[in-house]
Each structure stands twice: as C-alpha cells, then as structure tokens.
mmCIF file of C-alpha atoms in Angstrom:
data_model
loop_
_atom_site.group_PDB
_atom_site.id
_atom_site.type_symbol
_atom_site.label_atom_id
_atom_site.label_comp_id
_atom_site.label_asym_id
_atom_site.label_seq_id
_atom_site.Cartn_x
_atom_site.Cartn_y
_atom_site.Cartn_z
ATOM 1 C CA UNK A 1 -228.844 -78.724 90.448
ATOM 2 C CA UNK A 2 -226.303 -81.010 92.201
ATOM 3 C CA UNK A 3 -226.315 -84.645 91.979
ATOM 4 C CA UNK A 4 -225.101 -86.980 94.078
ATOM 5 C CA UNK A 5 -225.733 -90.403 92.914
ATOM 6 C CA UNK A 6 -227.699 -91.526 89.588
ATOM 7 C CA UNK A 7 -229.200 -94.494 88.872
ATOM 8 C CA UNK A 8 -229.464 -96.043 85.047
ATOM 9 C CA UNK A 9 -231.945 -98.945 84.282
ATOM 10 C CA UNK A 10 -231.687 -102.686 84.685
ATOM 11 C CA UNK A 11 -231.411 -102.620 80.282
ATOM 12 C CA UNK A 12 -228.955 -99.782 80.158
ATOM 13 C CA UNK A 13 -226.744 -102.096 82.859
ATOM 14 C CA UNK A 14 -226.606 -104.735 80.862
ATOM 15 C CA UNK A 15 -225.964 -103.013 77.942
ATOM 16 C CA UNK A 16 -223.375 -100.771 79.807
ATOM 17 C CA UNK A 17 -221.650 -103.432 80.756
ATOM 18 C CA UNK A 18 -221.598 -105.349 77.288
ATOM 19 C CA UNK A 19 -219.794 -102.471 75.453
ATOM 20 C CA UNK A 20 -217.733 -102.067 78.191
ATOM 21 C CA UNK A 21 -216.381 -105.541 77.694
ATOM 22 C CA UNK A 22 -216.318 -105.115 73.946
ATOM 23 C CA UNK A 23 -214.427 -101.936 73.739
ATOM 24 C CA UNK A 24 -212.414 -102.377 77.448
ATOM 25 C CA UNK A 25 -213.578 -98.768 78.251
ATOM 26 C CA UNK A 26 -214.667 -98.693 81.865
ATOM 27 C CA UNK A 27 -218.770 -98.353 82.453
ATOM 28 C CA UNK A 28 -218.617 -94.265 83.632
ATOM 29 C CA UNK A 29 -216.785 -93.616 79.957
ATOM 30 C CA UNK A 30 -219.464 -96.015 78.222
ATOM 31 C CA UNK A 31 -222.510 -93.845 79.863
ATOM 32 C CA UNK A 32 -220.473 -90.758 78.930
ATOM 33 C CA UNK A 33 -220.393 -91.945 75.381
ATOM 34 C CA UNK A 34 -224.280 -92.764 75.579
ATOM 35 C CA UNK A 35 -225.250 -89.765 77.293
ATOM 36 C CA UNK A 36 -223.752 -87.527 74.439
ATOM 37 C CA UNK A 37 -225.348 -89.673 71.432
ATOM 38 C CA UNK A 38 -227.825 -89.398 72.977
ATOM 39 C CA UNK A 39 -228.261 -85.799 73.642
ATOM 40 C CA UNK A 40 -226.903 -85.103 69.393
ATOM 41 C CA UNK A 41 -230.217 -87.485 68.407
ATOM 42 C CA UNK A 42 -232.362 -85.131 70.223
ATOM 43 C CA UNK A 43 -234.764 -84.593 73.131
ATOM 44 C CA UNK A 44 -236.222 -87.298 74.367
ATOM 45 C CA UNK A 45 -240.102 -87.757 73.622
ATOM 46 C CA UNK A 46 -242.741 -89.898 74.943
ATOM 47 C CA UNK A 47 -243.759 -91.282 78.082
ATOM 48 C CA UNK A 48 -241.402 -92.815 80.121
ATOM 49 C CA UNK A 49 -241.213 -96.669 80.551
ATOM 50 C CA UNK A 50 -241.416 -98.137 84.093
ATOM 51 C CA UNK A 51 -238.016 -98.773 84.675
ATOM 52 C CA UNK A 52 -236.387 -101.162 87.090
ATOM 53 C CA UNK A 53 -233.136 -99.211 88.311
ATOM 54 C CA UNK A 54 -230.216 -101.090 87.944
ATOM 55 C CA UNK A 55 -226.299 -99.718 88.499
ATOM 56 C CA UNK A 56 -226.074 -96.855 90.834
ATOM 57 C CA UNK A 57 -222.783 -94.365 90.105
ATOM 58 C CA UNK A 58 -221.305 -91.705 92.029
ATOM 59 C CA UNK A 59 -222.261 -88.729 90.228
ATOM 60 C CA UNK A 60 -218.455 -87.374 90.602
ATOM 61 C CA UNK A 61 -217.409 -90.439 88.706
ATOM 62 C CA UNK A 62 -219.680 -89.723 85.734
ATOM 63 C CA UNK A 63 -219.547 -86.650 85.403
ATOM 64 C CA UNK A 64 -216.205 -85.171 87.252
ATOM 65 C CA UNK A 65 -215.742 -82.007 87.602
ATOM 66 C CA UNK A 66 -218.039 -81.296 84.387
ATOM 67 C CA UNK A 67 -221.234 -81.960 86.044
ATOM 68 C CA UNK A 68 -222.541 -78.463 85.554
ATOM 69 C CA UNK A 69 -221.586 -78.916 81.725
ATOM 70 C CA UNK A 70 -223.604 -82.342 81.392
ATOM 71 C CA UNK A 71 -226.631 -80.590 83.026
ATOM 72 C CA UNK A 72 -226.345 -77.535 80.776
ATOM 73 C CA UNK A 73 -226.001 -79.770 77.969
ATOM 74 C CA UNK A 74 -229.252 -81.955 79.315
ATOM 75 C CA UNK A 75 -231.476 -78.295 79.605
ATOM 76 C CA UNK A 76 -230.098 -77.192 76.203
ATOM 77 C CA UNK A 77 -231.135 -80.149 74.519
ATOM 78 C CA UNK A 78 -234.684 -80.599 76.459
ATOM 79 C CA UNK A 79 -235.512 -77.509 76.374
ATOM 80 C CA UNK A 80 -233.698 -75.242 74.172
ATOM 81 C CA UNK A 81 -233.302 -71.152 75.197
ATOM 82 C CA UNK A 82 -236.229 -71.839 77.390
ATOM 83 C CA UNK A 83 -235.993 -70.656 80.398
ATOM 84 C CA UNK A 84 -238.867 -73.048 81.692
ATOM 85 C CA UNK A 85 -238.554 -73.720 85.128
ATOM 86 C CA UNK A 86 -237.849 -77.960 85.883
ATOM 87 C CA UNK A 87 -237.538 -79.723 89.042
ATOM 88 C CA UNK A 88 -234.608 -82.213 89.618
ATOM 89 C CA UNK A 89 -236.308 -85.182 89.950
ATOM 90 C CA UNK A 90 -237.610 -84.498 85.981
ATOM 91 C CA UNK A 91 -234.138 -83.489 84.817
ATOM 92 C CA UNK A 92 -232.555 -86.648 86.717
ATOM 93 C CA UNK A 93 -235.621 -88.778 84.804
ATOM 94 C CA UNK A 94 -234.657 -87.447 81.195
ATOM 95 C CA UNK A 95 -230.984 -87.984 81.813
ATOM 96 C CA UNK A 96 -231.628 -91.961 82.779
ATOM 97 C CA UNK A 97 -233.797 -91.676 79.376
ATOM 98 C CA UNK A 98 -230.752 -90.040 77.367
ATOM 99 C CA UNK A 99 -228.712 -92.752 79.028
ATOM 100 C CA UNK A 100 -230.781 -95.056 78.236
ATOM 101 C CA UNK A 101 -231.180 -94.170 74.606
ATOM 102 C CA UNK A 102 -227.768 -93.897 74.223
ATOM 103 C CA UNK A 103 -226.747 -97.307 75.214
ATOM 104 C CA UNK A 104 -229.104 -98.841 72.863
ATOM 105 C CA UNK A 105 -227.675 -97.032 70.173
ATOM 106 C CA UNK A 106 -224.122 -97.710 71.174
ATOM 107 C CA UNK A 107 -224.424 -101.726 71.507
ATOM 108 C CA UNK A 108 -225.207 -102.171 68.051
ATOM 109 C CA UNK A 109 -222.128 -99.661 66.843
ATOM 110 C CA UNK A 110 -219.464 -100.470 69.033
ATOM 111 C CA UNK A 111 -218.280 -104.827 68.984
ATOM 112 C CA UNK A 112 -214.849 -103.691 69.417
ATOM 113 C CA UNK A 113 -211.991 -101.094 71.135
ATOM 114 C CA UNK A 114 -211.610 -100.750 67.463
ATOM 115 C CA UNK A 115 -215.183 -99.755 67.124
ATOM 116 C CA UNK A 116 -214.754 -97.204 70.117
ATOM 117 C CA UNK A 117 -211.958 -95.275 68.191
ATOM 118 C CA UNK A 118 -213.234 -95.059 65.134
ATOM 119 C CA UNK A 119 -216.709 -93.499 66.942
ATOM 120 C CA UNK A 120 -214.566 -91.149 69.315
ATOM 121 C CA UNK A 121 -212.111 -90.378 66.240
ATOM 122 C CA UNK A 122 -215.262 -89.038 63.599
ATOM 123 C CA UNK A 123 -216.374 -86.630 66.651
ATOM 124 C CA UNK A 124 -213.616 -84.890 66.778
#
C-alpha cells in the first residue's frame, strides 16, 4: 500500500493544531505523536463516526521515508500475525481513527513544549 495524501478529521484539526501551538512542534510531528499513542492503546474498535475531513497532508510529509514502517505498524496493531487480507481504503479509515484517537489523548497531556519532552523523553 502506497499513500499519497491522507486526510484527518475536522476534530483531530483542531486539536492538531492546538498542541501544535502549545508545544511549537509542527502539525506532521503532532499526528506522528498521535498516531503512535495511539497504536500502544490498541486497535481501534467500534463503528466509525461520520467524520467531516478536515487537514489534508502529503503522505511524504507524515510519514517520510518510513511510510512502509507506519503501515506495518497500523497491520500489526489491527490485526496482529494475521495475515487477513484488507483493502486500502479500510487501512487508510483505521489510520484517520488511530489519528484521531491519538489527538484526543494528546490535548489533554501535552499544555506545553515542556509537556512534549517529558512525553517523548519517558518513551525512550
């Protein structure tokens, strides 16, 4: 699976960009940062909410050169050794979930760059 562009929700924008202007890290390291809470809390259950999109990224920004990692990381957590067979557009959806996820649990952690180092530092 290659991406190209991804979209997160109108709610994970605003959030996004909140943190961004706690902590001063730019909005690509902030979805980063959610992505990968995300993904340590777990698969993501449930239905999915109707979401509005909101920002569009280039995928290269997000992800770099590690895309192939971050999709890995996305099957792993989803689906575990499976080898279950998922189409893109369902992969893409639970990664705008994970985003989404994260970001919620991010804006109540991180009020400050101070914040931001302290959460990067204890994952180390």
């Amino acid at each position: 699976m290659h991406i190209n562009k991804f979209w997160i929700s109108s709610t994970s924008t605003s959030q996004v960009k909140t943190i961004a202007q706690r902590t001063g890290l730019t909005p690509n390291l902030v979805c980063r940062m959610a992505m990968l809470l995300s993904f340590e809390t777990g698969p993501i259950s449930g239905t999915p909410d109707e979401v509005i999109k909101g920002q569009e990224f280039n995928a290269y920004t997000l992800f770099g050169d590690l895309q192939p990692l971050f999709i890995d990381l996305l099957r792993y957590v989803e689906f575990g050794n499976s080898q279950k067979e998922v189409n893109d557009s369902e992969l893409l959806e639970r990664l705008g979930r994970h985003v989404d996820r994260g970001a919620r649990l991010l804006i109540v952690r991180l009020k400050s760059p101070k914040d931001a180092a302290e959460l990067l530092s204890s994952s180390v």
